[in-house]
Structures are given as structure tokens and as C-alpha cells.
Amino acid sequence: MSSKSSISLKPTGAPKKLLKINDISLQAIQKIFERAKLYKAANQQPKTQPSKVAALVFFEPSTRTRMSFEIAAHRLNLRTSIFTADATTSLSKGESHHETLNNIIAMEPDLLIVRSPENQKIDKILLETKIPTINAGNGKEEHPSQALLDAFTVLENRGTIQGEKILFVGDVSHSRVAGSGRILFEKLGAEVAICSPKKLMPQSAEWKGVQRFEDLSTALKWCTVCIGLRIQSERHSKKSLPKDYISKYRLDAKNLNALGAKAIILHPGPFVNKIDLDEEILKDSRCKIHDQVTNGVYIRMAIMEEVLGATGT
Ligand code: CP
């Protein structure tokens, strides 16, 4: 176990940030899981100062992550101020994303929670700001709070993460969920594999050596946790979906016959019915997709406390 006890502090004395999953030590992950479990059991009082303001800045669409952070903040008695990139903001007058973020930072919120498309200027601002910050998903890079809530859901349902066989199915190459998830699950001792058409398999160095399946049935027989992914059509530019994608890779009752009886099915959402999966599988007792969403609030309460340095340890 790492000797670091918290989310990365670079340099010493700098604000705590969760920008990527590698920012967080094993000890801090464990602390977050423990506190999320206590919150879920209604056995934990928040340690945050109620007067603090969390700014939620969302340059990309979101349902789960934005609402989940907002509800988590309210449960911690924090106040929230929310920016969503729509026609009522000065983005519609031509202001850039990065200048918008500079202005919000200049208002000095106590905590920043930011979702952005791929944008190096925003990444740099978040790295440099003195405000504690959480990445709520950036481009196809990272989605660390999603990875933590996924891992927590695996732990809750499978009793362990060590030795679990985690399979990401679908558009892995454009998925920030798979990006953060692979690192976290491997860090916690699980084995990770992917299943997708060749065209949607990641080619970057980070994915070198990760087991790859093209056949869904073989992959489902291998895994103990199946994580479906949405086709990220907003990031495909010129790429199109392989013609046989739905017949070969959609998660439905027929395909899932190959999955073990004690295995679980996850999906970060939003799922596109009849493409990523058939919504009939929500009735499958192995499907924990809505449990993930419930757990997201508790995990985000624990993450926000950790980043605000409010855990009292
Ligand atoms: N899982 C997830 O990031 O969903 P949203 O895009 O709805 O926030």
C-alpha cells in the first residue's frame, strides 16, 4: 500500500485535486470507500463547513454526474452554483470555454467540479488553479469519480476487487470511463480486458498488453464484471459504427446468456437503448446499473470531503 495518504498535493501545500485517477493513493481510495459505505448506511455526519460553495461547471451535457455532485454537495450541507453551457450564458456571445472558466475561478468558489470536452487550455487552468478541483470528465481522457463509483459497486456486489475479471464492452477507444477504470481496477488488483470491434479498440501505449476480445460470447464467459459503454458518437469525427456492431456487441438477454450467474452488469450511462444495450436487461438481477447511480452520490460525498480536506484525519 502506498505511503501517500491523500489525493495528490503538488507541490506540498497546494490544493487537493482529483484530476486523474493516478492522483489518488490506495489509502485515500480506501478512505473514500469506507466513508461512502458509512454515508450509504446513514451512519456518518458530514465534516464539511456548511458555508462553503461548490461551483459545478459543465461544458458538456450530463445528467448523472452533475445531479449526483449537486445532491452529494447538498447532503454535505455545501452550497452549489451551477454553470451549464447553454444559450443563457455568455458562451452564446462568443466567449471561450477557458475564459469562462477563468471568470468562474475569479469568483473564488471553495470547490470546482468541471466537465469539459478535450481542451488543453482548460486542463492547464485546472492544474494551476489554487482552488480544490474535481474532474467530472474531460474529453476521452479521464472520469475519475465514475471509476471510483464503479469500483465501489463491484466491491459491494462481488465482495472484493482483487482478482475480479473486469470487461469493458463497446467503444473503448473513445471512453474516459474505460480510461480511468482500467487504471483503478488494475491498481486494486483486478484483471482488465476489453471487447470491441478492432476499429474501436484503443491504440495508445496505456492499453498495450491489455487482453482484447473480438467475440462477445467468449469475453462474457471470461469476465465476472461486464461494463457496457456508450458509443461516443460525439467524438468519432470521421469514424462510423461498424455495420454489424449491434448484432455483435449490444448487450441483450440473448448475448448475456454467456455471462456467469454471479457476474454483474454495469454501464456508466447514459445508455442508448437498442444500441449499447437492450433496456430489457435492467430487469436482469445481475444488472446493477441503477445501483451504480445510487452509489455515485455517496462516493462523490466522500470525494468532495477528501478534496476539501474535511475528513478530520
Ligand atoms: N456517467 C456519466 O458521466 O453520465 P452523465 O454524462 O449523464 O453525467
CSV table of C-alpha atoms and ligand atoms in Angstrom, one decimal:
chain,number,residue,atom,x,y,z
A,1,MET,CA,0.0,0.0,0.0
A,2,SER,CA,1.2,3.5,-0.8
A,3,SER,CA,2.5,5.6,2.0
A,4,LYS,CA,0.8,8.7,0.5
A,5,SER,CA,-2.4,9.2,2.5
A,6,SER,CA,-4.4,11.5,0.3
A,7,ILE,CA,-5.2,12.9,-3.1
A,8,SER,CA,-2.2,14.4,-4.8
A,9,LEU,CA,-0.7,17.5,-3.4
A,10,LYS,CA,1.6,19.1,-6.0
A,11,PRO,CA,3.7,20.8,-4.6
A,12,THR,CA,3.4,20.4,-0.9
A,13,GLY,CA,0.7,22.8,0.5
A,14,ALA,CA,-1.1,23.1,-2.9
A,15,PRO,CA,-4.8,22.4,-3.1
A,16,LYS,CA,-6.1,18.8,-3.3
A,17,LYS,CA,-7.3,17.8,-6.7
A,18,LEU,CA,-8.7,14.7,-8.3
A,19,LEU,CA,-8.0,15.4,-12.0
A,20,LYS,CA,-7.0,11.8,-12.9
A,21,ILE,CA,-7.2,8.5,-11.2
A,22,ASN,CA,-3.5,8.3,-10.6
A,23,ASP,CA,-3.8,11.5,-8.4
A,24,ILE,CA,-5.2,9.3,-5.7
A,25,SER,CA,-3.4,6.9,-3.4
A,26,LEU,CA,-4.6,3.4,-2.4
A,27,GLN,CA,-5.0,4.7,1.2
A,28,ALA,CA,-7.2,7.6,0.0
A,29,ILE,CA,-9.3,5.3,-2.2
A,30,GLN,CA,-9.9,3.0,0.8
A,31,LYS,CA,-10.8,6.0,3.0
A,32,ILE,CA,-13.3,7.2,0.3
A,33,PHE,CA,-14.9,3.7,0.1
A,34,GLU,CA,-15.2,3.5,3.9
A,35,ARG,CA,-16.8,6.9,4.1
A,36,ALA,CA,-19.2,6.2,1.2
A,37,LYS,CA,-20.2,3.0,2.9
A,38,LEU,CA,-20.9,4.9,6.1
A,39,TYR,CA,-22.9,7.5,4.3
A,40,LYS,CA,-24.9,4.8,2.5
A,41,ALA,CA,-25.7,3.2,5.8
A,42,ALA,CA,-26.8,6.7,7.1
A,43,ASN,CA,-24.2,6.3,9.8
A,44,GLN,CA,-22.0,9.3,9.1
A,45,GLN,CA,-22.2,13.0,9.8
A,46,PRO,CA,-20.7,15.4,7.3
A,47,LYS,CA,-17.5,17.1,8.4
A,48,THR,CA,-17.6,19.9,5.8
A,49,GLN,CA,-18.2,23.5,6.6
A,50,PRO,CA,-21.7,24.4,5.5
A,51,SER,CA,-20.8,27.9,4.3
A,52,LYS,CA,-18.6,26.5,1.5
A,53,VAL,CA,-19.6,27.0,-2.1
A,54,ALA,CA,-19.0,24.3,-4.8
A,55,ALA,CA,-19.1,25.6,-8.4
A,56,LEU,CA,-20.2,22.9,-10.9
A,57,VAL,CA,-19.0,23.9,-14.3
A,58,PHE,CA,-20.3,21.7,-17.1
A,59,PHE,CA,-19.2,22.5,-20.7
A,60,GLU,CA,-20.6,19.1,-21.9
A,61,PRO,CA,-24.1,17.6,-21.3
A,62,SER,CA,-24.6,15.5,-18.2
A,63,THR,CA,-27.4,14.0,-16.2
A,64,ARG,CA,-25.9,11.7,-13.7
A,65,THR,CA,-22.6,13.4,-12.9
A,66,ARG,CA,-24.0,16.9,-12.5
A,67,MET,CA,-27.1,15.9,-10.4
A,68,SER,CA,-25.0,13.4,-8.4
A,69,PHE,CA,-22.4,16.0,-7.4
A,70,GLU,CA,-25.2,18.5,-6.7
A,71,ILE,CA,-27.1,16.1,-4.5
A,72,ALA,CA,-23.9,15.0,-2.8
A,73,ALA,CA,-23.0,18.6,-2.1
A,74,HIS,CA,-26.4,19.3,-0.6
A,75,ARG,CA,-26.1,16.2,1.6
A,76,LEU,CA,-22.8,17.6,2.8
A,77,ASN,CA,-24.6,21.0,3.5
A,78,LEU,CA,-22.5,22.7,0.9
A,79,ARG,CA,-24.0,25.4,-1.3
A,80,THR,CA,-23.8,25.0,-5.1
A,81,SER,CA,-23.5,27.3,-8.0
A,82,ILE,CA,-24.1,25.7,-11.4
A,83,PHE,CA,-22.9,26.6,-14.9
A,84,THR,CA,-24.2,24.7,-17.8
A,85,ALA,CA,-23.1,25.6,-21.3
A,86,ASP,CA,-26.4,26.8,-22.8
A,87,ALA,CA,-27.8,29.8,-24.6
A,88,THR,CA,-28.3,31.8,-21.4
A,89,THR,CA,-24.6,32.1,-20.8
A,90,SER,CA,-22.0,34.4,-22.5
A,91,LEU,CA,-20.7,31.4,-24.5
A,92,SER,CA,-23.6,32.4,-26.8
A,93,LYS,CA,-21.9,35.8,-27.2
A,94,GLY,CA,-18.6,34.1,-28.3
A,95,GLU,CA,-16.7,33.8,-25.0
A,96,SER,CA,-14.4,30.9,-25.0
A,97,HIS,CA,-14.6,27.9,-22.6
A,98,HIS,CA,-11.3,28.7,-21.0
A,99,GLU,CA,-12.1,32.4,-20.4
A,100,THR,CA,-15.5,31.4,-19.0
A,101,LEU,CA,-13.6,29.1,-16.5
A,102,ASN,CA,-11.1,31.9,-15.7
A,103,ASN,CA,-14.1,34.1,-14.7
A,104,ILE,CA,-15.7,31.5,-12.5
A,105,ILE,CA,-12.3,30.9,-10.8
A,106,ALA,CA,-12.0,34.6,-10.3
A,107,MET,CA,-15.3,34.4,-8.2
A,108,GLU,CA,-13.3,32.3,-5.7
A,109,PRO,CA,-15.6,29.3,-5.1
A,110,ASP,CA,-14.3,26.9,-2.5
A,111,LEU,CA,-14.5,23.8,-4.7
A,112,LEU,CA,-14.5,23.4,-8.5
A,113,ILE,CA,-16.1,20.5,-10.3
A,114,VAL,CA,-15.6,20.7,-14.0
A,115,ARG,CA,-16.7,18.7,-17.1
A,116,SER,CA,-15.1,19.6,-20.3
A,117,PRO,CA,-14.5,18.4,-23.9
A,118,GLU,CA,-10.9,17.8,-24.9
A,119,ASN,CA,-9.4,21.2,-24.2
A,120,GLN,CA,-5.7,21.7,-23.3
A,121,LYS,CA,-6.3,25.3,-22.1
A,122,ILE,CA,-8.9,24.1,-19.6
A,123,ASP,CA,-6.7,21.2,-18.4
A,124,LYS,CA,-3.9,23.6,-17.8
A,125,ILE,CA,-6.1,26.1,-15.8
A,126,LEU,CA,-7.4,23.2,-13.6
A,127,LEU,CA,-3.8,22.0,-13.0
A,128,GLU,CA,-2.7,25.5,-12.0
A,129,THR,CA,-5.7,26.9,-10.0
A,130,LYS,CA,-5.3,27.2,-6.2
A,131,ILE,CA,-8.9,26.0,-5.8
A,132,PRO,CA,-9.6,22.4,-4.8
A,133,THR,CA,-10.8,20.7,-8.0
A,134,ILE,CA,-12.5,17.5,-9.2
A,135,ASN,CA,-12.5,16.4,-12.8
A,136,ALA,CA,-16.1,15.4,-13.7
A,137,GLY,CA,-15.0,14.0,-17.1
A,138,ASN,CA,-12.6,15.6,-19.6
A,139,GLY,CA,-12.9,14.6,-23.3
A,140,LYS,CA,-11.9,11.0,-23.8
A,141,GLU,CA,-9.2,11.2,-21.1
A,142,GLU,CA,-10.5,10.6,-17.6
A,143,HIS,CA,-13.6,10.3,-15.4
A,144,PRO,CA,-12.2,9.5,-12.0
A,145,SER,CA,-15.3,9.8,-9.9
A,146,GLN,CA,-17.1,7.4,-12.3
A,147,ALA,CA,-14.2,4.9,-11.9
A,148,LEU,CA,-14.4,5.1,-8.1
A,149,LEU,CA,-18.2,4.6,-8.0
A,150,ASP,CA,-17.8,1.7,-10.4
A,151,ALA,CA,-15.2,0.1,-8.2
A,152,PHE,CA,-17.3,0.7,-5.1
A,153,THR,CA,-20.3,-1.1,-6.8
A,154,VAL,CA,-18.1,-4.0,-7.7
A,155,LEU,CA,-16.8,-4.2,-4.1
A,156,GLU,CA,-20.4,-4.1,-2.8
A,157,ASN,CA,-21.7,-6.8,-5.1
A,158,ARG,CA,-18.7,-9.1,-5.5
A,159,GLY,CA,-17.2,-8.6,-2.0
A,160,THR,CA,-13.8,-7.9,-3.5
A,161,ILE,CA,-12.0,-6.3,-6.4
A,162,GLN,CA,-8.8,-8.2,-6.1
A,163,GLY,CA,-8.8,-11.0,-8.7
A,164,GLU,CA,-12.0,-9.9,-10.4
A,165,LYS,CA,-12.1,-10.0,-14.2
A,166,ILE,CA,-13.4,-6.7,-15.5
A,167,LEU,CA,-14.5,-6.5,-19.1
A,168,PHE,CA,-15.2,-3.2,-20.9
A,169,VAL,CA,-17.5,-3.7,-23.9
A,170,GLY,CA,-18.1,-1.3,-26.7
A,171,ASP,CA,-16.5,2.0,-27.7
A,172,VAL,CA,-13.3,1.6,-25.6
A,173,SER,CA,-11.2,3.9,-27.7
A,174,HIS,CA,-13.3,7.0,-27.0
A,175,SER,CA,-14.2,6.2,-23.4
A,176,ARG,CA,-12.9,8.2,-20.5
A,177,VAL,CA,-14.8,5.8,-18.2
A,178,ALA,CA,-12.7,2.9,-19.5
A,179,GLY,CA,-9.6,5.1,-19.4
A,180,SER,CA,-9.9,5.8,-15.6
A,181,GLY,CA,-11.5,2.5,-14.9
A,182,ARG,CA,-8.6,0.4,-16.3
A,183,ILE,CA,-6.1,2.2,-14.2
A,184,LEU,CA,-8.2,2.0,-11.0
A,185,PHE,CA,-9.2,-1.7,-11.3
A,186,GLU,CA,-5.6,-2.8,-12.1
A,187,LYS,CA,-4.4,-0.7,-9.1
A,188,LEU,CA,-6.9,-2.6,-6.9
A,189,GLY,CA,-5.7,-6.0,-8.1
A,190,ALA,CA,-8.3,-6.8,-10.8
A,191,GLU,CA,-7.6,-8.1,-14.3
A,192,VAL,CA,-9.0,-5.9,-17.1
A,193,ALA,CA,-9.9,-6.8,-20.7
A,194,ILE,CA,-11.8,-5.2,-23.5
A,195,CYS,CA,-14.3,-6.4,-26.1
A,196,SER,CA,-15.0,-4.4,-29.2
A,197,PRO,CA,-14.6,-4.3,-32.9
A,198,LYS,CA,-11.0,-3.7,-34.0
A,199,LYS,CA,-11.9,-0.2,-35.1
A,200,LEU,CA,-13.0,0.8,-31.6
A,201,MET,CA,-10.0,-0.7,-29.7
A,202,PRO,CA,-7.6,1.8,-28.2
A,203,GLN,CA,-4.2,2.0,-29.8
A,204,SER,CA,-2.4,4.2,-27.2
A,205,ALA,CA,0.5,2.9,-25.1
A,206,GLU,CA,-1.6,2.8,-21.9
A,207,TRP,CA,-3.6,0.0,-23.3
A,208,LYS,CA,-0.7,-2.1,-24.5
A,209,GLY,CA,-0.8,-5.6,-23.0
A,210,VAL,CA,-4.5,-5.4,-22.1
A,211,GLN,CA,-6.3,-8.6,-23.1
A,212,ARG,CA,-8.6,-8.0,-26.2
A,213,PHE,CA,-11.6,-10.0,-27.3
A,214,GLU,CA,-13.5,-9.5,-30.6
A,215,ASP,CA,-16.0,-12.2,-29.8
A,216,LEU,CA,-18.6,-11.1,-27.1
A,217,SER,CA,-19.6,-14.5,-26.1
A,218,THR,CA,-16.0,-15.6,-25.3
A,219,ALA,CA,-15.5,-12.4,-23.4
A,220,LEU,CA,-18.6,-12.7,-21.3
A,221,LYS,CA,-17.7,-16.2,-20.3
A,222,TRP,CA,-14.3,-14.9,-19.2
A,223,CYS,CA,-15.5,-11.9,-17.0
A,224,THR,CA,-17.0,-11.5,-13.6
A,225,VAL,CA,-17.9,-7.9,-14.2
A,226,CYS,CA,-19.2,-6.7,-17.6
A,227,ILE,CA,-19.1,-2.9,-18.1
A,228,GLY,CA,-21.0,-1.8,-21.2
A,229,LEU,CA,-20.0,1.5,-22.8
A,230,ARG,CA,-22.0,4.0,-24.9
A,231,ILE,CA,-21.0,4.6,-28.4
A,232,GLN,CA,-19.4,8.1,-28.1
A,233,SER,CA,-20.6,9.3,-31.5
A,234,GLU,CA,-19.8,12.9,-30.5
A,235,ARG,CA,-16.1,12.1,-30.5
A,236,HIS,CA,-15.9,9.9,-33.7
A,237,SER,CA,-15.3,12.6,-36.2
A,238,LYS,CA,-14.9,10.6,-39.4
A,239,LYS,CA,-15.3,7.2,-37.9
A,240,SER,CA,-18.6,5.3,-38.3
A,241,LEU,CA,-20.1,2.4,-36.4
A,242,PRO,CA,-19.2,-1.0,-37.9
A,243,LYS,CA,-22.4,-2.3,-39.7
A,244,ASP,CA,-22.6,-5.4,-37.6
A,245,TYR,CA,-22.0,-3.6,-34.3
A,246,ILE,CA,-25.5,-4.1,-32.9
A,247,SER,CA,-25.7,-7.8,-33.7
A,248,LYS,CA,-22.2,-8.5,-32.4
A,249,TYR,CA,-21.7,-6.2,-29.4
A,250,ARG,CA,-25.1,-5.0,-28.0
A,251,LEU,CA,-25.8,-6.3,-24.5
A,252,ASP,CA,-29.1,-8.1,-24.6
A,253,ALA,CA,-30.8,-11.0,-23.0
A,254,LYS,CA,-29.6,-13.4,-25.7
A,255,ASN,CA,-25.9,-12.4,-25.5
A,256,LEU,CA,-25.9,-12.3,-21.7
A,257,ASN,CA,-26.7,-16.0,-21.6
A,258,ALA,CA,-23.0,-16.4,-21.8
A,259,LEU,CA,-22.4,-14.4,-18.6
A,260,GLY,CA,-22.0,-16.2,-15.3
A,261,ALA,CA,-24.9,-16.4,-12.9
A,262,LYS,CA,-23.0,-14.5,-10.2
A,263,ALA,CA,-21.4,-12.0,-12.6
A,264,ILE,CA,-22.7,-8.4,-12.6
A,265,ILE,CA,-23.6,-6.0,-15.4
A,266,LEU,CA,-22.6,-2.3,-15.2
A,267,HIS,CA,-22.9,0.7,-17.5
A,268,PRO,CA,-21.9,4.3,-16.6
A,269,GLY,CA,-24.9,5.7,-18.5
A,270,PRO,CA,-26.3,7.3,-20.5
A,271,PHE,CA,-27.0,4.1,-22.4
A,272,VAL,CA,-28.6,4.3,-25.8
A,273,ASN,CA,-31.4,1.7,-25.8
A,274,LYS,CA,-31.1,-0.9,-28.6
A,275,ILE,CA,-27.6,0.2,-29.5
A,276,ASP,CA,-25.3,-0.3,-26.4
A,277,LEU,CA,-27.8,-2.5,-24.7
A,278,ASP,CA,-31.4,-3.5,-24.7
A,279,GLU,CA,-33.2,-1.9,-21.7
A,280,GLU,CA,-34.9,-5.2,-21.0
A,281,ILE,CA,-31.6,-6.2,-19.2
A,282,LEU,CA,-32.5,-3.6,-16.4
A,283,LYS,CA,-34.8,-6.4,-15.2
A,284,ASP,CA,-31.9,-8.9,-15.0
A,285,SER,CA,-30.9,-9.5,-11.4
A,286,ARG,CA,-27.3,-9.3,-12.4
A,287,CYS,CA,-27.8,-5.7,-13.7
A,288,LYS,CA,-26.6,-3.1,-11.2
A,289,ILE,CA,-26.8,0.0,-13.4
A,290,HIS,CA,-29.1,2.0,-11.2
A,291,ASP,CA,-27.2,0.8,-8.0
A,292,GLN,CA,-24.2,2.5,-9.6
A,293,VAL,CA,-26.1,5.8,-9.8
A,294,THR,CA,-27.2,5.5,-6.2
A,295,ASN,CA,-23.6,4.8,-5.1
A,296,GLY,CA,-22.4,7.7,-7.1
A,297,VAL,CA,-23.9,10.2,-4.7
A,298,TYR,CA,-22.2,8.5,-1.6
A,299,ILE,CA,-18.8,8.2,-3.4
A,300,ARG,CA,-19.0,11.9,-4.5
A,301,MET,CA,-19.8,13.0,-0.9
A,302,ALA,CA,-16.6,11.2,0.2
A,303,ILE,CA,-14.5,12.5,-2.7
A,304,MET,CA,-15.6,16.1,-2.0
A,305,GLU,CA,-14.8,15.8,1.7
A,306,GLU,CA,-11.4,14.4,0.8
A,307,VAL,CA,-10.6,17.2,-1.7
A,308,LEU,CA,-11.8,19.8,0.7
A,309,GLY,CA,-9.6,18.3,3.4
A,310,ALA,CA,-12.7,17.9,5.6
A,311,THR,CA,-12.4,14.2,6.7
A,312,GLY,CA,-10.8,15.2,10.0
A,313,THR,CA,-8.0,12.6,9.6
B,1,CP,N1,-21.8,8.5,-16.3
B,1,CP,C1,-21.9,9.8,-16.8
B,1,CP,O1,-20.9,10.5,-16.8
B,1,CP,O2,-23.1,10.2,-17.1
B,1,CP,P1,-23.5,11.7,-17.5
B,1,CP,O3,-22.9,12.1,-18.8
B,1,CP,O4,-25.0,11.7,-17.6
B,1,CP,O5,-23.0,12.6,-16.4
